[in-house]
């Protein structure tokens, strides 16, 4: 059968009948859901060297070492390392010349009859693509969305088989591998919100592009990476942190972008509900912004923006949540601490445009109810204009006549925070102007961006820079 026609049964059988790979499957938490497929289809003796399930925490610690969290990336990595090294140590003398060894592991918490816990887990495979080769590795974080434990476990088994099949037969094409992870499943059953490739087979893979692909394919509503380009699991990063997020094109990030965030953070930390708490600043890029009106994302442009944002030292979120209330819901579901959004006057004016809420039964009123329900505040940066006043602020902004009372209500309840601590020298700077100057060879663009950003643009000739 062709790859695109293979169901889970035939994928497991194809792995079993291929004598190249031999290894261990270790599963903690939700049962032996992945290895069960290989036993069910027959021929598992050619694939499974060992199957292990360590439900008891004491047993798990005795095998893999102590850990603070059993459903975590660090626990998964210790499982993969331990089981892979055991296979090489025990079996390489007898069959190392003809066998590529692997270790598959997952550590998962499914729905419990005791509580309505989050149903999620870490899953990965460490494998040789050919005998005696250096190992490669794929890690991913999954969320199970089915309402019943049995269905969650079933979905977990399918994802595990898809991951092993992809590692063995599709490692030469990471994009296709990612696309295959939800074969015979839907995004309504499984979400994959973090994935990382590393090792000799994936030395040319940029995990930021893989993170982007998760969102493009709808495998996740958002993906996150850190200042050094490392893949982050959003729930882990956001847990128990107050969050300040700034949305933008960042093409390129200017002094205004940084000043907006710094000004908002200063005000945010003065909030009694935030004082003394860990605060995570985030720059957010939406898929709609990345596609810029087209149907595809320019990967070179995306990586250019990712690199200059890394130079700013800030965590980056890629999301498919164009509406601010959806972004707020995503963040509030992952942290119980206060969430703030910083924006300029044009963005504030845009969220009062009723055209964006026609799909909601309650229209703009419903959108604001969702946006502000957890005491979220909008931190608003002023706009320099050519009007006699010269400046538009949250207090002087004019919205449509029929929305003035709604705007006044939100302002009176403290939903808007004026950023009066801005740097006036930065107000004339806009990303679109800097971009035009770069393309035109006008060196004055350097005055509009932080030095670290200018260095990256110059060194790598981003955004049409010619030098």
Coordinates of C-alpha atoms in Angstrom, one line a residue:
X1 CA 0.0 0.0 0.0
X2 CA 1.1 3.6 -0.7
X3 CA 2.1 5.6 2.4
X4 CA -1.0 7.9 2.1
X5 CA -3.3 4.9 2.1
X6 CA -1.8 3.2 5.2
X7 CA -4.1 3.1 8.3
X8 CA -2.8 2.5 11.8
X9 CA -3.0 -1.2 11.5
X10 CA -0.9 -1.3 8.3
X11 CA 1.6 1.2 9.7
X12 CA 2.2 -1.0 12.7
X13 CA 2.4 -4.1 10.6
X14 CA 4.9 -2.5 8.1
X15 CA 7.1 -1.6 11.1
X16 CA 6.9 -5.2 12.5
X17 CA 7.8 -6.8 9.1
X18 CA 10.8 -4.5 8.6
X19 CA 13.8 -6.1 10.3
X20 CA 15.9 -3.0 10.4
X21 CA 14.5 -1.5 13.6
X22 CA 14.4 -3.2 17.0
X23 CA 13.8 -1.6 20.4
X24 CA 11.9 -0.7 23.5
X25 CA 8.5 0.9 24.1
X26 CA 8.2 2.4 27.6
X27 CA 4.9 4.0 28.6
X28 CA 3.9 5.7 31.8
X29 CA 0.4 6.8 32.8
X30 CA -2.2 6.0 30.2
X31 CA -1.4 2.4 29.6
X32 CA 0.4 0.4 26.9
X33 CA -1.6 2.0 24.2
X34 CA 1.2 2.3 21.5
X35 CA 2.8 -1.1 22.0
X36 CA -0.6 -2.7 22.0
X37 CA -0.9 -2.0 18.2
X38 CA 2.3 -3.9 17.5
X39 CA 1.2 -6.9 19.5
X40 CA -2.3 -6.8 17.9
X41 CA -1.2 -6.8 14.3
X42 CA 1.3 -9.7 14.7
X43 CA 5.0 -10.0 14.1
X44 CA 5.9 -7.9 17.1
X45 CA 8.9 -10.2 17.9
X46 CA 10.7 -8.6 15.1
X47 CA 10.3 -5.1 16.5
X48 CA 9.8 -5.1 20.3
X49 CA 12.8 -6.0 22.3
X50 CA 11.0 -5.0 25.5
X51 CA 7.8 -3.4 26.6
X52 CA 7.6 -1.7 30.0
X53 CA 5.0 0.2 32.0
X54 CA 6.0 1.9 35.2
X55 CA 2.8 3.1 36.8
X56 CA 4.1 3.2 40.4
X57 CA 6.1 6.4 41.1
X58 CA 8.7 4.5 43.3
X59 CA 9.3 2.0 40.5
X60 CA 9.6 4.8 37.9
X61 CA 12.1 6.7 40.0
X62 CA 14.1 3.5 40.6
X63 CA 14.4 3.0 36.9
X64 CA 14.7 6.6 35.5
X65 CA 15.8 8.6 38.5
X66 CA 14.0 11.2 40.7
X67 CA 11.9 13.9 39.1
X68 CA 9.7 16.7 40.3
X69 CA 7.0 16.1 37.6
X70 CA 6.3 12.7 36.1
X71 CA 4.4 14.1 33.1
X72 CA 7.3 16.3 31.8
X73 CA 9.8 16.7 29.1
X74 CA 12.7 15.9 31.5
X75 CA 11.1 12.6 32.5
X76 CA 10.5 11.7 28.9
X77 CA 14.1 12.5 28.0
X78 CA 15.4 10.3 30.9
X79 CA 13.2 7.5 29.7
X80 CA 14.5 7.7 26.1
X81 CA 18.1 8.0 27.1
X82 CA 17.9 5.1 29.6
X83 CA 16.1 2.7 27.3
X84 CA 18.1 3.5 24.2
X85 CA 21.5 3.1 25.9
X86 CA 20.3 -0.2 27.4
X87 CA 19.5 -1.5 23.9
X88 CA 22.9 -0.5 22.5
X89 CA 24.7 -1.9 25.5
X90 CA 22.9 -5.2 25.6
X91 CA 22.3 -6.0 21.9
X92 CA 25.0 -4.2 19.8
X93 CA 27.6 -7.0 20.0
X94 CA 25.1 -9.7 18.8
X95 CA 23.1 -7.7 16.2
X96 CA 24.5 -4.2 16.0
X97 CA 25.8 -4.6 12.5
X98 CA 22.4 -5.4 11.0
X99 CA 20.0 -3.6 13.4
X100 CA 19.1 0.1 14.0
X101 CA 18.0 0.4 17.6
X102 CA 15.3 2.7 18.9
X103 CA 13.5 3.6 22.2
X104 CA 10.0 5.0 22.2
X105 CA 8.5 6.5 25.4
X106 CA 5.5 8.4 26.6
X107 CA 4.4 9.8 29.9
X108 CA 0.8 10.8 29.9
X109 CA -2.1 11.7 32.2
X110 CA -5.5 10.8 30.7
X111 CA -8.9 11.7 32.1
X112 CA -9.4 10.5 35.6
X113 CA -12.6 9.5 37.4
X114 CA -11.3 11.5 40.4
X115 CA -11.0 14.9 38.8
X116 CA -11.3 17.0 35.7
X117 CA -7.5 17.2 35.2
X118 CA -5.8 18.4 32.1
X119 CA -5.3 15.4 29.7
X120 CA -1.9 15.7 28.2
X121 CA 1.5 14.1 27.9
X122 CA 5.0 13.9 26.4
X123 CA 5.9 11.4 23.7
X124 CA 9.1 10.8 21.8
X125 CA 11.4 8.4 19.9
X126 CA 15.2 8.1 19.9
X127 CA 16.4 6.1 17.0
X128 CA 19.2 5.1 14.6
X129 CA 18.2 5.5 11.0
X130 CA 20.8 2.8 10.1
X131 CA 23.0 0.3 12.0
X132 CA 25.8 1.8 14.1
X133 CA 24.6 5.3 13.3
X134 CA 24.4 8.3 15.7
X135 CA 20.9 8.6 17.2
X136 CA 18.3 11.1 16.1
X137 CA 15.3 12.2 18.2
X138 CA 11.7 13.6 18.0
X139 CA 9.9 14.9 21.0
X140 CA 6.3 16.2 21.1
X141 CA 3.7 17.3 23.6
X142 CA 0.1 16.2 23.1
X143 CA -3.2 17.2 24.5
X144 CA -6.0 14.7 24.4
X145 CA -9.4 16.3 23.7
X146 CA -11.8 13.4 23.8
X147 CA -14.2 13.4 26.8
X148 CA -13.7 9.8 27.7
X149 CA -10.5 8.1 28.9
X150 CA -10.9 5.1 26.6
X151 CA -11.1 7.4 23.6
X152 CA -8.1 9.4 24.8
X153 CA -6.1 6.3 25.1
X154 CA -7.1 5.1 21.7
X155 CA -6.0 8.4 20.1
X156 CA -2.8 8.2 22.0
X157 CA -2.0 4.8 20.5
X158 CA -2.7 6.1 17.0
X159 CA -0.4 9.1 17.5
X160 CA 2.4 6.9 18.8
X161 CA 2.2 4.5 15.8
X162 CA 2.2 7.5 13.5
X163 CA 5.3 8.9 15.3
X164 CA 7.2 5.7 15.0
X165 CA 6.2 5.2 11.4
X166 CA 7.3 8.8 10.6
X167 CA 10.6 8.4 12.3
X168 CA 11.5 5.2 10.5
X169 CA 10.1 5.9 7.0
X170 CA 9.7 9.7 6.7
X171 CA 12.7 11.1 8.6
X172 CA 14.1 12.4 5.3
X173 CA 11.0 14.6 4.9
X174 CA 10.2 16.3 8.3
X175 CA 7.3 18.3 6.8
X176 CA 5.6 15.2 5.6
X177 CA 6.4 13.5 8.9
X178 CA 4.6 16.3 10.8
X179 CA 1.6 16.1 8.5
X180 CA 1.3 12.4 9.1
X181 CA 1.1 12.6 12.9
X182 CA -2.7 12.9 13.0
X183 CA -3.4 10.3 10.2
X184 CA -6.7 8.6 11.1
X185 CA -7.4 11.3 13.7
X186 CA -8.7 14.8 13.8
X187 CA -7.6 18.0 15.5
X188 CA -10.8 17.7 17.6
X189 CA -9.2 14.7 19.3
X190 CA -5.5 15.5 19.6
X191 CA -3.6 18.7 19.7
X192 CA 0.2 18.9 19.3
X193 CA 1.5 22.2 20.7
X194 CA 5.3 21.5 20.8
X195 CA 7.6 19.4 18.7
X196 CA 11.4 19.2 18.5
X197 CA 13.7 17.4 16.1
X198 CA 17.3 16.9 16.8
X199 CA 20.2 14.6 16.0
X200 CA 22.1 13.6 12.9
X201 CA 19.1 13.0 10.6
X202 CA 17.6 16.4 11.5
X203 CA 20.8 18.6 11.5
X204 CA 19.3 20.8 8.8
X205 CA 15.9 21.2 10.5
X206 CA 15.0 24.6 12.0
X207 CA 12.5 23.8 14.8
X208 CA 11.0 27.2 14.5
X209 CA 9.7 26.3 11.1
X210 CA 8.4 23.0 12.5
X211 CA 6.6 25.0 15.2
X212 CA 5.1 27.2 12.5
X213 CA 3.9 24.2 10.6
X214 CA 2.0 22.9 13.6
X215 CA -0.1 26.1 13.6
X216 CA -0.4 26.1 9.8
X217 CA -1.8 22.6 9.8
X218 CA -4.2 23.2 12.6
X219 CA -2.4 20.7 14.9
X220 CA -2.3 23.5 17.4
X221 CA -3.7 27.0 17.8
X222 CA -0.3 28.3 18.9
X223 CA 3.3 27.5 19.2
X224 CA 6.1 29.1 21.2
X225 CA 9.9 29.4 21.1
X226 CA 12.4 31.1 23.3
X227 CA 14.9 33.9 22.8
X228 CA 17.5 31.4 21.5
X229 CA 15.1 29.8 19.1
X230 CA 14.4 26.8 21.3
X231 CA 11.0 25.1 21.2
X232 CA 8.9 25.8 24.3
X233 CA 5.8 24.0 25.5
X234 CA 3.3 26.9 26.2
X235 CA 1.5 25.4 29.3
X236 CA 4.9 24.8 31.0
X237 CA 6.1 28.3 30.2
X238 CA 2.9 30.2 31.1
X239 CA 2.2 28.2 34.3
X240 CA 1.8 30.5 37.3
X241 CA 3.1 33.5 35.4
X242 CA 1.5 36.9 34.8
X243 CA 1.7 37.6 31.1
X244 CA 2.1 40.8 29.0
X245 CA 1.7 40.2 25.3
X246 CA 2.4 42.5 22.4
X247 CA 1.1 41.7 18.9
X248 CA 2.8 43.1 15.8
X249 CA 4.3 42.5 12.4
X250 CA 7.9 43.1 13.8
X251 CA 9.1 43.6 10.3
X252 CA 11.4 44.8 11.7
X253 CA 10.9 45.5 15.4
X254 CA 11.5 49.2 16.1
X255 CA 12.3 51.2 19.2
X256 CA 8.5 51.7 19.4
X257 CA 7.9 48.0 19.8
X258 CA 10.4 47.7 22.6
X259 CA 9.2 50.9 24.3
X260 CA 5.6 49.8 24.2
X261 CA 6.5 46.6 26.0
X262 CA 8.7 48.3 28.5
X263 CA 6.2 51.0 29.3
X264 CA 3.4 48.4 29.7
X265 CA 5.5 46.2 31.9
X266 CA 6.3 49.1 34.2
X267 CA 2.5 49.8 34.6
X268 CA 1.6 46.1 34.8
X269 CA 4.0 45.4 37.7
X270 CA 2.3 48.2 39.6
X271 CA -1.0 46.4 39.6
X272 CA -1.6 44.9 43.1
X273 CA -2.6 41.6 41.5
X274 CA 0.8 41.4 39.7
X275 CA 3.1 42.9 42.3
X276 CA 5.8 40.4 43.2
X277 CA 4.7 37.8 40.6
X278 CA 6.8 36.3 37.8
X279 CA 6.0 38.2 34.6
X280 CA 6.5 36.8 31.2
X281 CA 6.7 39.3 28.3
X282 CA 5.7 37.9 24.9
X283 CA 5.8 39.1 21.3
X284 CA 3.0 37.5 19.3
X285 CA 2.8 36.9 15.5
X286 CA -0.5 35.9 14.0
X287 CA -0.8 33.5 11.1
X288 CA -2.8 36.2 9.3
X289 CA 0.1 38.7 9.7
X290 CA 2.6 36.1 8.5
X291 CA 0.6 35.4 5.4
X292 CA 0.2 39.1 4.7
X293 CA -3.0 38.6 2.7
X294 CA -1.8 35.6 0.8
X295 CA -2.3 31.9 1.3
X296 CA 1.2 30.8 2.1
X297 CA 3.8 31.9 4.6
X298 CA 7.2 33.1 3.2
X299 CA 9.6 31.0 5.3
X300 CA 12.5 33.3 4.7
X301 CA 10.6 36.2 5.9
X302 CA 9.3 34.3 8.9
X303 CA 12.9 33.3 9.9
X304 CA 14.1 36.8 9.4
X305 CA 11.5 38.1 11.9
X306 CA 12.2 35.2 14.2
X307 CA 16.0 36.0 14.2
X308 CA 15.5 39.8 14.9
X309 CA 13.0 39.0 17.7
X310 CA 15.6 36.7 19.2
X311 CA 18.0 39.6 19.2
X312 CA 15.4 41.4 21.4
X313 CA 15.6 38.6 23.9
X314 CA 11.9 38.0 24.2
X315 CA 9.7 34.8 24.0
X316 CA 7.8 34.6 20.8
X317 CA 4.2 33.2 20.3
X318 CA 2.9 32.2 16.9
X319 CA -0.9 32.0 17.0
X320 CA -3.9 31.4 14.8
X321 CA -6.0 33.7 17.2
X322 CA -6.6 36.8 15.1
X323 CA -9.4 38.0 17.5
X324 CA -8.0 39.3 20.7
X325 CA -10.7 37.6 22.8
X326 CA -9.4 34.2 21.5
X327 CA -5.9 35.1 22.4
X328 CA -7.0 36.1 25.8
X329 CA -8.9 32.8 26.3
X330 CA -5.8 30.8 25.2
X331 CA -3.6 32.6 27.7
X332 CA -6.1 32.6 30.6
X333 CA -6.6 28.8 30.2
X334 CA -2.9 28.3 30.8
X335 CA -2.3 30.7 33.7
X336 CA -4.5 31.8 36.6
X337 CA -2.4 35.0 37.0
X338 CA -3.2 38.4 35.4
X339 CA -2.9 38.8 31.6
X340 CA -2.3 42.2 29.9
X341 CA -2.2 43.1 26.3
X342 CA -0.3 46.1 25.0
X343 CA -1.4 47.8 21.8
X344 CA -1.3 51.1 19.9
X345 CA -4.2 53.4 19.2
X346 CA -4.7 51.9 15.7
X347 CA -5.2 48.4 17.2
X348 CA -7.6 49.7 19.8
X349 CA -9.6 51.4 17.1
X350 CA -9.6 48.1 15.2
X351 CA -11.1 46.0 18.0
X352 CA -14.1 48.5 18.0
X353 CA -14.8 47.5 14.4
X354 CA -18.0 45.5 14.5
X355 CA -17.2 43.8 11.2
X356 CA -14.8 41.4 13.0
X357 CA -17.6 39.9 15.2
X358 CA -20.3 39.0 12.8
X359 CA -19.7 35.3 13.5
X360 CA -20.5 35.8 17.2
X361 CA -24.2 35.6 18.2
X362 CA -23.7 38.4 20.6
X363 CA -21.5 40.5 18.2
X364 CA -19.1 43.0 19.6
X365 CA -20.7 42.8 23.1
X366 CA -19.9 39.1 23.3
X367 CA -16.4 39.7 22.1
X368 CA -15.7 42.3 24.9
X369 CA -17.4 40.0 27.5
X370 CA -14.9 37.3 26.5
X371 CA -11.9 39.6 26.3
X372 CA -12.3 41.3 29.7
X373 CA -13.9 38.5 31.8
X374 CA -10.7 37.7 33.8
X375 CA -9.9 41.3 34.6
X376 CA -7.7 41.6 31.6
X377 CA -6.5 45.1 30.8
X378 CA -5.4 46.7 27.6
X379 CA -2.3 48.9 27.9
X380 CA -2.6 51.6 25.2
X381 CA 0.4 53.4 23.6
X382 CA -0.3 56.9 22.2
X383 CA -0.2 57.7 18.5
X384 CA 1.5 60.8 17.0
X385 CA -0.7 62.5 14.5
X386 CA -0.9 65.6 12.4
X387 CA -3.9 66.9 14.2
X388 CA -3.8 70.1 16.2
X389 CA -3.5 68.1 19.4
X390 CA -0.6 66.2 17.9
X391 CA -1.3 63.1 19.9
X392 CA -4.1 60.6 20.2
X393 CA -4.4 58.8 23.5
X394 CA -6.9 56.4 25.1
X395 CA -8.7 59.5 26.5
X396 CA -9.0 61.4 23.2
X397 CA -9.7 58.5 20.8
X398 CA -12.9 58.8 18.8
X399 CA -14.9 55.6 18.1
X400 CA -18.1 55.2 16.1
X401 CA -21.0 57.3 17.6
X402 CA -23.0 54.2 18.5
X403 CA -20.1 52.7 20.4
X404 CA -19.1 55.8 22.4
X405 CA -21.1 54.7 25.5
X406 CA -19.6 51.2 25.4
X407 CA -16.1 52.7 25.1
X408 CA -16.9 55.0 28.0
X409 CA -18.1 52.1 30.1
X410 CA -15.0 50.1 29.5
X411 CA -12.8 53.1 30.2
X412 CA -14.6 53.9 33.4
X413 CA -14.2 50.3 34.7
X414 CA -10.5 50.5 34.2
X415 CA -10.2 48.2 31.2
X416 CA -7.8 50.6 29.4
X417 CA -4.5 51.7 30.9
X418 CA -2.9 54.8 29.4
X419 CA 0.8 54.5 28.8
X420 CA 1.9 58.0 29.6
X421 CA 5.4 56.8 30.5
X422 CA 6.5 56.5 26.8
X423 CA 9.6 57.9 25.1
X424 CA 8.4 60.8 22.9
X425 CA 11.5 60.4 20.6
X426 CA 10.2 57.0 19.4
X427 CA 6.7 58.1 18.4
X428 CA 7.6 58.8 14.7
X429 CA 9.0 55.3 14.2
X430 CA 6.9 52.7 12.3
X431 CA 8.0 49.3 11.1
X432 CA 6.6 49.9 7.6
X433 CA 8.8 53.1 7.3
X434 CA 11.9 51.3 8.5
X435 CA 11.2 48.5 6.0
X436 CA 10.9 50.9 3.1
X437 CA 14.1 52.7 4.1
X438 CA 16.0 49.4 4.2
X439 CA 14.8 48.4 0.7
X440 CA 15.6 51.9 -0.6
X441 CA 19.1 51.9 0.8
X442 CA 18.4 54.8 3.2
X443 CA 20.7 54.2 6.2
X444 CA 18.5 56.3 8.5
X445 CA 16.5 53.1 9.2
X446 CA 19.2 52.3 11.8
X447 CA 18.0 55.1 14.0
X448 CA 14.6 53.5 14.2
X449 CA 15.6 50.0 15.5
X450 CA 17.6 48.7 18.5
X451 CA 21.3 48.2 17.8
X452 CA 21.0 44.4 18.2
X453 CA 18.3 44.3 15.5
X454 CA 20.3 46.5 13.2
X455 CA 23.3 44.2 13.6
X456 CA 21.3 41.1 12.7
X457 CA 19.7 42.8 9.6
X458 CA 23.1 44.0 8.4
X459 CA 24.9 40.8 9.0
X460 CA 22.3 38.5 7.3
X461 CA 20.9 41.0 4.8
X462 CA 17.3 40.6 5.9
X463 CA 14.3 42.6 4.5
X464 CA 16.1 43.4 1.3
X465 CA 19.1 45.0 2.9
X466 CA 22.0 45.2 0.3
X467 CA 24.7 46.9 2.3

